[in-house]
Phi, psi and omega in degrees: 000165193213146161239133255219168176300330189262356197079012175272136196268094162308115169202139187266141169238106178274115185244105165268120157208102215309332189281001192210055190297019189251184202214137204231123164265138158237151163223107163272134183241129193281051187225127193184194187328311186308348194272329201293126165279148191326124161097320163256092222238115188114333211278325172304322187279341128321300191314315192293312160310321201262332168322319213257008157296326185305164197222140187268173192313329185287327181098020177275130174261145184326301180338294177334277170335309183283324185315316172283352183225328221260148190257294179224170177210142198188146180246154155215157190235125164254184172294329193254316213226150150205152198222133157239121171264136166218127159265132175224181159284163203285332175294006151233034181310302177311323193278325192294325173295297170310331154343281186305323194282311173297331160311317173255338179269330194284131170301181192244080177251135166221150205282163174250356141320300177284329163315306179302324197274329182287320181308322173313289191337293177328285178313326175286335173304314187261343185287326168295293196269324172079147181303002189258346167338119186308310173316338178263314178328149165279149186296169169264355181281318186251107174292133171086002184276157168273152179328118174309325180310304163115183155255214181258353180264341166285307175294279207330326181291337174313149172223169156345286177327274173332293198285317178268021167285315169296335154306314196285343191268331194221352177261103200216149187283331181320118139106026176265172167232142185239126148229127179245118186207146180146216203266112194192144159267154233261306184310290192311312180304316189271004165262002180269050206276181176250094175217166189272355172278355187279346194241133179291136207304309160325338179233038194240160168277143197281142175233000000 
């Protein structure tokens, strides 16, 4: 493990497995249901979904970028953390890191129609799974914390302004934990923090 000048804790897990020759990037942010404002339970969970709708100057979303390079991707929100997972072929590691960096550095510019669709996805998760689902239950570490899902009424009322305010306040490189697991060299992996210098120019977001 290494803590660089950006404040990112980087952990490299070199794994050589011929049957699964992928590299997985995991970024964990110390933000979750504990950070939901009063009356806006479920905001951290919705923000985790909506962050993939961030667009670059050409209008390409992070979700589009993941579709192009990821073998598998997922994200989860708990009471105390939000975690993003992306598995790629080893040659696409820099691209995956660029996309994870965009999660915390891109400005919050969300298309209203796509946001409405994503909010409905979150509402459907809540309807199907229910607030008693283990993933939504309050953390035993923080007694008294409300469930991370919120109620249907609370989530339906959340706006782009709510989400962007949350992302701007809580999604940051400093304090993030970055794990790179797969057929990677430890020193090489540690040299790839979530900073602009970690991505090759031809893969980087245009400014």
